[in-house]
mmCIF file of C-alpha atoms in Angstrom:
data_model
loop_
_atom_site.group_PDB
_atom_site.id
_atom_site.type_symbol
_atom_site.label_atom_id
_atom_site.label_comp_id
_atom_site.label_asym_id
_atom_site.label_seq_id
_atom_site.Cartn_x
_atom_site.Cartn_y
_atom_site.Cartn_z
ATOM 1 C CA MET A 685 46.433 151.728 61.321
ATOM 2 C CA SER A 686 43.514 149.986 62.939
ATOM 3 C CA GLU A 687 43.588 148.740 66.533
ATOM 4 C CA LYS A 688 43.129 145.189 65.279
ATOM 5 C CA LYS A 689 46.295 145.364 63.143
ATOM 6 C CA LYS A 690 48.285 146.868 66.037
ATOM 7 C CA ARG A 691 47.274 143.987 68.289
ATOM 8 C CA ARG A 692 48.366 141.471 65.630
ATOM 9 C CA LYS A 693 51.837 143.067 65.484
ATOM 10 C CA LYS A 694 52.214 142.994 69.249
ATOM 11 C CA ARG A 695 51.332 139.292 69.560
ATOM 12 C CA PRO A 696 54.604 137.842 68.068
ATOM 13 C CA LEU A 697 56.677 140.126 70.286
ATOM 14 C CA LEU A 698 54.652 139.179 73.356
ATOM 15 C CA THR A 699 54.997 135.470 72.513
ATOM 16 C CA LEU A 700 58.766 135.850 72.114
ATOM 17 C CA LEU A 701 59.048 137.647 75.467
ATOM 18 C CA ILE A 702 57.045 134.871 77.169
ATOM 19 C CA ILE A 703 59.291 132.163 75.648
ATOM 20 C CA VAL A 704 62.444 133.991 76.752
ATOM 21 C CA ALA A 705 61.042 134.457 80.260
ATOM 22 C CA VAL A 706 60.138 130.754 80.494
ATOM 23 C CA LEU A 707 63.611 129.696 79.324
ATOM 24 C CA VAL A 708 65.314 132.025 81.807
ATOM 25 C CA CYS A 709 63.165 130.722 84.651
ATOM 26 C CA ALA A 710 63.784 127.124 83.588
ATOM 27 C CA GLY A 711 67.531 127.707 83.400
ATOM 28 C CA PHE A 712 67.500 129.266 86.829
ATOM 29 C CA ALA A 713 65.382 126.443 88.265
ATOM 30 C CA MET A 714 67.705 123.765 86.855
ATOM 31 C CA HIS A 715 70.634 125.263 88.725
ATOM 32 C CA ILE A 716 69.159 125.556 92.191
ATOM 33 C CA ASP A 717 70.686 123.426 94.946
ATOM 34 C CA TYR A 718 67.817 120.938 94.743
ATOM 35 C CA PHE A 719 69.275 119.560 91.475
ATOM 36 C CA ASP A 720 72.932 119.492 92.565
ATOM 37 C CA ILE A 721 74.436 116.005 92.140
ATOM 38 C CA THR A 722 74.888 114.241 95.475
ATOM 39 C CA GLY A 723 75.926 110.822 94.172
ATOM 40 C CA VAL A 724 77.124 108.914 91.091
ATOM 41 C CA ALA A 725 76.398 105.166 91.008
ATOM 42 C CA VAL A 726 78.360 102.803 88.754
ATOM 43 C CA ILE A 727 76.412 99.618 88.000
ATOM 44 C CA GLY A 728 77.470 96.402 86.262
ATOM 45 C CA ASN A 729 81.247 96.718 86.499
ATOM 46 C CA LYS A 730 83.355 93.921 87.990
ATOM 47 C CA ASP A 731 87.001 94.593 87.152
ATOM 48 C CA ILE A 732 87.023 98.311 86.330
ATOM 49 C CA PRO A 733 86.970 100.383 89.554
ATOM 50 C CA ASP A 734 84.086 102.828 90.129
ATOM 51 C CA GLU A 735 86.619 105.626 90.553
ATOM 52 C CA GLU A 736 88.044 105.033 87.079
ATOM 53 C CA ILE A 737 84.608 105.155 85.448
ATOM 54 C CA ILE A 738 83.613 108.339 87.299
ATOM 55 C CA ARG A 739 86.961 109.980 86.516
ATOM 56 C CA LEU A 740 86.565 109.289 82.804
ATOM 57 C CA SER A 741 82.967 110.554 82.791
ATOM 58 C CA GLU A 742 84.058 113.928 84.282
ATOM 59 C CA ILE A 743 80.778 113.989 86.240
ATOM 60 C CA GLU A 744 81.232 115.903 89.504
ATOM 61 C CA THR A 745 79.106 116.062 92.617
ATOM 62 C CA GLY A 746 77.891 119.526 93.484
ATOM 63 C CA LYS A 747 77.116 120.415 89.878
ATOM 64 C CA SER A 748 73.604 120.459 88.453
ATOM 65 C CA VAL A 749 72.321 117.136 87.209
ATOM 66 C CA PHE A 750 71.197 118.987 84.080
ATOM 67 C CA ASP A 751 74.814 119.857 83.274
ATOM 68 C CA VAL A 752 75.424 116.151 82.616
ATOM 69 C CA HIS A 753 75.332 115.331 78.901
ATOM 70 C CA PRO A 754 74.828 111.534 78.716
ATOM 71 C CA LEU A 755 76.195 111.028 75.189
ATOM 72 C CA ILE A 756 79.339 113.042 75.910
ATOM 73 C CA ALA A 757 79.914 111.190 79.200
ATOM 74 C CA GLN A 758 79.418 107.824 77.453
ATOM 75 C CA HIS A 759 81.963 108.767 74.787
ATOM 76 C CA ARG A 760 84.515 109.672 77.456
ATOM 77 C CA ILE A 761 83.998 106.447 79.393
ATOM 78 C CA LYS A 762 84.472 104.286 76.278
ATOM 79 C CA LYS A 763 88.078 105.514 76.110
ATOM 80 C CA ASN A 764 88.632 102.601 78.484
ATOM 81 C CA LEU A 765 88.675 99.725 76.006
ATOM 82 C CA TYR A 766 87.638 97.219 78.681
ATOM 83 C CA VAL A 767 84.196 98.885 78.470
ATOM 84 C CA GLU A 768 82.017 97.245 75.830
ATOM 85 C CA LYS A 769 78.776 99.168 76.453
ATOM 86 C CA VAL A 770 77.855 102.131 78.658
ATOM 87 C CA ASN A 771 74.667 104.042 79.384
ATOM 88 C CA VAL A 772 74.511 107.238 81.479
ATOM 89 C CA ASP A 773 71.162 108.194 83.047
ATOM 90 C CA ARG A 774 70.106 111.258 85.011
ATOM 91 C CA VAL A 775 68.020 110.210 88.021
ATOM 92 C CA LEU A 776 66.113 113.292 89.162
ATOM 93 C CA PRO A 777 66.449 115.227 91.261
ATOM 94 C CA ASN A 778 70.143 114.795 92.116
ATOM 95 C CA ARG A 779 71.704 111.461 91.081
ATOM 96 C CA VAL A 780 73.439 109.949 88.060
ATOM 97 C CA GLU A 781 73.655 106.245 87.206
ATOM 98 C CA ILE A 782 76.327 104.799 84.923
ATOM 99 C CA HIS A 783 75.505 101.316 83.612
ATOM 100 C CA ILE A 784 78.553 99.387 82.418
ATOM 101 C CA THR A 785 78.976 96.198 80.377
ATOM 102 C CA GLU A 786 82.573 95.016 80.428
ATOM 103 C CA ARG A 787 84.227 92.918 77.758
ATOM 104 C CA SER A 788 83.871 89.460 79.285
ATOM 105 C CA CYS A 789 85.964 87.290 76.969
ATOM 106 C CA THR A 790 89.549 88.479 76.979
ATOM 107 C CA ALA A 791 93.000 86.916 76.854
ATOM 108 C CA GLN A 792 96.549 88.131 77.366
ATOM 109 C CA PHE A 793 99.754 87.288 75.516
ATOM 110 C CA VAL A 794 103.361 87.984 76.441
ATOM 111 C CA ARG A 795 105.356 90.230 74.140
ATOM 112 C CA GLY A 796 108.778 91.096 75.471
ATOM 113 C CA LYS A 797 108.220 92.626 78.908
ATOM 114 C CA ASN A 798 104.588 93.531 78.184
ATOM 115 C CA TYR A 799 101.240 91.775 78.357
ATOM 116 C CA VAL A 800 99.002 92.293 75.323
ATOM 117 C CA VAL A 801 95.303 91.986 76.198
ATOM 118 C CA THR A 802 92.764 91.302 73.458
ATOM 119 C CA ALA A 803 88.995 91.074 73.253
ATOM 120 C CA SER A 804 87.405 87.852 72.005
ATOM 121 C CA ASP A 805 87.545 89.130 68.417
ATOM 122 C CA GLY A 806 91.310 89.717 68.624
ATOM 123 C CA MET A 807 91.218 93.518 69.002
ATOM 124 C CA VAL A 808 93.967 94.825 71.293
ATOM 125 C CA ILE A 809 92.381 96.594 74.263
ATOM 126 C CA ASP A 810 95.414 96.996 76.525
ATOM 127 C CA ILE A 811 99.212 96.771 76.546
ATOM 128 C CA ALA A 812 100.356 96.524 80.163
ATOM 129 C CA ASP A 813 103.664 96.100 81.955
ATOM 130 C CA GLN A 814 102.090 93.769 84.535
ATOM 131 C CA GLU A 815 100.036 90.599 84.230
ATOM 132 C CA GLN A 816 96.300 91.308 84.103
ATOM 133 C CA LYS A 817 93.310 89.484 85.596
ATOM 134 C CA THR A 818 92.460 87.445 82.528
ATOM 135 C CA THR A 819 93.528 84.170 80.894
ATOM 136 C CA LEU A 820 97.226 84.072 80.041
ATOM 137 C CA VAL A 821 97.921 82.275 76.759
ATOM 138 C CA GLU A 822 101.332 80.692 76.148
ATOM 139 C CA GLY A 823 102.611 79.203 72.922
ATOM 140 C CA ILE A 824 101.453 82.118 70.757
ATOM 141 C CA THR A 825 104.085 84.500 69.319
ATOM 142 C CA VAL A 826 102.900 88.118 69.024
ATOM 143 C CA LYS A 827 104.297 89.885 65.939
ATOM 144 C CA GLU A 828 102.400 93.201 66.153
ATOM 145 C CA ALA A 829 100.165 94.796 68.779
ATOM 146 C CA GLU A 830 98.535 98.218 68.594
ATOM 147 C CA LEU A 831 95.568 99.502 70.590
ATOM 148 C CA LYS A 832 92.189 99.251 68.817
ATOM 149 C CA LYS A 833 93.689 97.075 66.077
ATOM 150 C CA ASP A 834 93.716 93.293 65.600
ATOM 151 C CA ILE A 835 96.676 91.497 67.128
ATOM 152 C CA LYS A 836 99.151 89.951 64.668
ATOM 153 C CA VAL A 837 100.503 86.526 65.655
ATOM 154 C CA LYS A 838 102.740 83.868 64.133
ATOM 155 C CA GLU A 839 100.596 80.838 65.022
ATOM 156 C CA GLU A 840 97.323 82.113 63.525
ATOM 157 C CA GLU A 841 95.486 78.773 63.526
ATOM 158 C CA ASN A 842 96.321 78.034 67.176
ATOM 159 C CA PHE A 843 95.378 81.595 68.091
ATOM 160 C CA GLN A 844 91.914 81.232 66.542
ATOM 161 C CA ARG A 845 91.359 77.871 68.258
ATOM 162 C CA THR A 846 92.457 79.350 71.594
ATOM 163 C CA MET A 847 90.104 82.327 71.349
ATOM 164 C CA LYS A 848 87.263 80.028 70.308
ATOM 165 C CA PHE A 849 88.027 77.840 73.331
ATOM 166 C CA ILE A 850 88.017 80.821 75.712
ATOM 167 C CA ARG A 851 84.641 82.000 74.388
ATOM 168 C CA PHE A 852 83.326 78.450 74.789
ATOM 169 C CA THR A 853 84.540 78.136 78.393
ATOM 170 C CA HIS A 854 82.981 81.473 79.358
ATOM 171 C CA ARG A 855 79.628 80.356 77.952
ATOM 172 C CA ASN A 856 79.908 77.228 80.092
ATOM 173 C CA ASP A 857 80.836 79.163 83.249
ATOM 174 C CA LEU A 858 84.447 77.986 83.390
ATOM 175 C CA TYR A 859 87.566 80.106 83.795
ATOM 176 C CA PHE A 860 91.169 79.038 83.301
ATOM 177 C CA LYS A 861 94.087 81.031 84.639
ATOM 178 C CA LYS A 862 96.425 79.965 81.855
ATOM 179 C CA LEU A 863 96.244 78.079 78.544
ATOM 180 C CA VAL A 864 99.100 76.394 76.694
ATOM 181 C CA MET A 865 98.172 75.290 73.190
ATOM 182 C CA ASP A 866 100.076 73.328 70.569
ATOM 183 C CA ASP A 867 99.076 71.195 67.590
ATOM 184 C CA SER A 868 98.618 67.938 69.510
ATOM 185 C CA ARG A 869 97.260 68.892 72.936
ATOM 186 C CA MET A 870 96.432 71.705 75.298
ATOM 187 C CA GLU A 871 96.992 72.469 78.969
ATOM 188 C CA ALA A 872 94.379 74.493 80.858
ATOM 189 C CA TYR A 873 95.447 75.689 84.309
ATOM 190 C CA VAL A 874 92.822 76.081 87.024
ATOM 191 C CA TYR A 875 95.510 77.085 89.552
ATOM 192 C CA ASP A 876 99.277 77.449 89.236
ATOM 193 C CA GLU A 877 99.752 73.729 89.977
ATOM 194 C CA LEU A 878 96.402 72.248 88.960
ATOM 195 C CA LYS A 879 95.915 71.733 85.248
ATOM 196 C CA CYS A 880 93.672 69.897 82.782
ATOM 197 C CA VAL A 881 95.492 68.162 79.919
ATOM 198 C CA GLY A 882 94.077 66.658 76.753
ATOM 199 C CA LYS A 883 93.353 67.036 73.051
ATOM 200 C CA TYR A 884 91.377 70.082 71.973
ATOM 201 C CA ASP A 885 88.270 68.184 70.840
ATOM 202 C CA ASP A 886 88.254 65.985 73.956
ATOM 203 C CA MET A 887 88.501 69.080 76.175
ATOM 204 C CA VAL A 888 85.545 70.641 74.364
ATOM 205 C CA ASP A 889 83.491 67.444 74.795
ATOM 206 C CA VAL A 890 84.033 67.138 78.582
ATOM 207 C CA ILE A 891 83.230 70.827 79.056
ATOM 208 C CA LYS A 892 80.084 70.592 76.939
ATOM 209 C CA SER A 893 78.831 67.582 78.902
ATOM 210 C CA GLY A 894 79.623 69.207 82.255
ATOM 211 C CA THR A 895 81.988 66.391 83.262
ATOM 212 C CA LEU A 896 85.080 68.580 83.613
ATOM 213 C CA LYS A 897 83.203 71.212 85.589
ATOM 214 C CA ASN A 898 82.036 68.533 88.037
ATOM 215 C CA VAL A 899 85.581 67.177 88.436
ATOM 216 C CA ILE A 900 87.024 70.645 89.080
ATOM 217 C CA TYR A 901 84.266 71.448 91.567
ATOM 218 C CA ASP A 902 84.905 68.172 93.412
ATOM 219 C CA LEU A 903 88.616 69.016 93.695
ATOM 220 C CA TYR A 904 87.734 72.500 94.926
ATOM 221 C CA GLN A 905 85.452 71.023 97.598
ATOM 222 C CA LYS A 906 88.313 68.828 98.783
ATOM 223 C CA GLY A 907 90.764 71.753 98.825
ATOM 224 C CA ILE A 908 93.015 70.166 96.175
ATOM 225 C CA GLU A 909 95.054 72.731 94.209
ATOM 226 C CA LYS A 910 97.840 70.505 92.844
ATOM 227 C CA GLY A 911 97.767 67.735 90.268
ATOM 228 C CA THR A 912 96.633 66.907 86.739
ATOM 229 C CA VAL A 913 93.186 66.186 85.354
ATOM 230 C CA ASN A 914 93.786 63.970 82.316
ATOM 231 C CA VAL A 915 91.085 64.322 79.673
ATOM 232 C CA TYR A 916 90.435 61.462 77.243
ATOM 233 C CA GLY A 917 87.862 60.605 74.603
ATOM 234 C CA ASN A 918 84.391 59.263 75.343
ATOM 235 C CA ASP A 919 83.800 61.949 77.972
ATOM 236 C CA TYR A 920 86.285 60.476 80.456
ATOM 237 C CA CYS A 921 88.593 62.225 82.963
ATOM 238 C CA SER A 922 91.066 60.956 85.550
ATOM 239 C CA PHE A 923 92.965 62.827 88.254
ATOM 240 C CA THR A 924 96.570 62.224 89.294
ATOM 241 C CA LYS A 925 98.397 63.997 92.101
#
């Protein structure tokens, strides 16, 4: 066998040995103290505690940042149904950032001793034994509620109007603590003893124009937390103590 042929046979083996050596060195380098995680930042969350997000992610300080698998961590975090979107980023050399988008439009309904929380599309995201920090809806009878499935209610038409109203108020930067809906009128509670009362369409009109928001803000400025804001047609409101 010629020397030229021998050299050709040695080249693949040499290349393989170089690749293995590079991978071993890279693996060793990725696990030196310089890349150990010193902090995990949770960004964008308002209601879900940082600790809950980090716990679900299973990301631990002291471990190599390269041991974090973003897609796996994201999948774990989305077990919390209040999380709508999540993105996990490695920030070299030793930090991890978790960007959270929470479900913003939610409502809760009473069923027995429980509170059924749904997203804006009606999907059940929580069944809790205590009242949650989201709009409580009364006047809707819950027939069935199962996590990750659409809620089943008796008053379907009123339910759809209520959810549409909640989405509308969020878009217009308004939040109501409680809503009571029936066929003829609705009551929207700003506080326990301060409510807005009127027909559905009239309520939508005064919110769209900004009139109701201005009235509520004026009451807030004056420290008034009791009374009734009566909503009429033609974009008109009146307040009674």
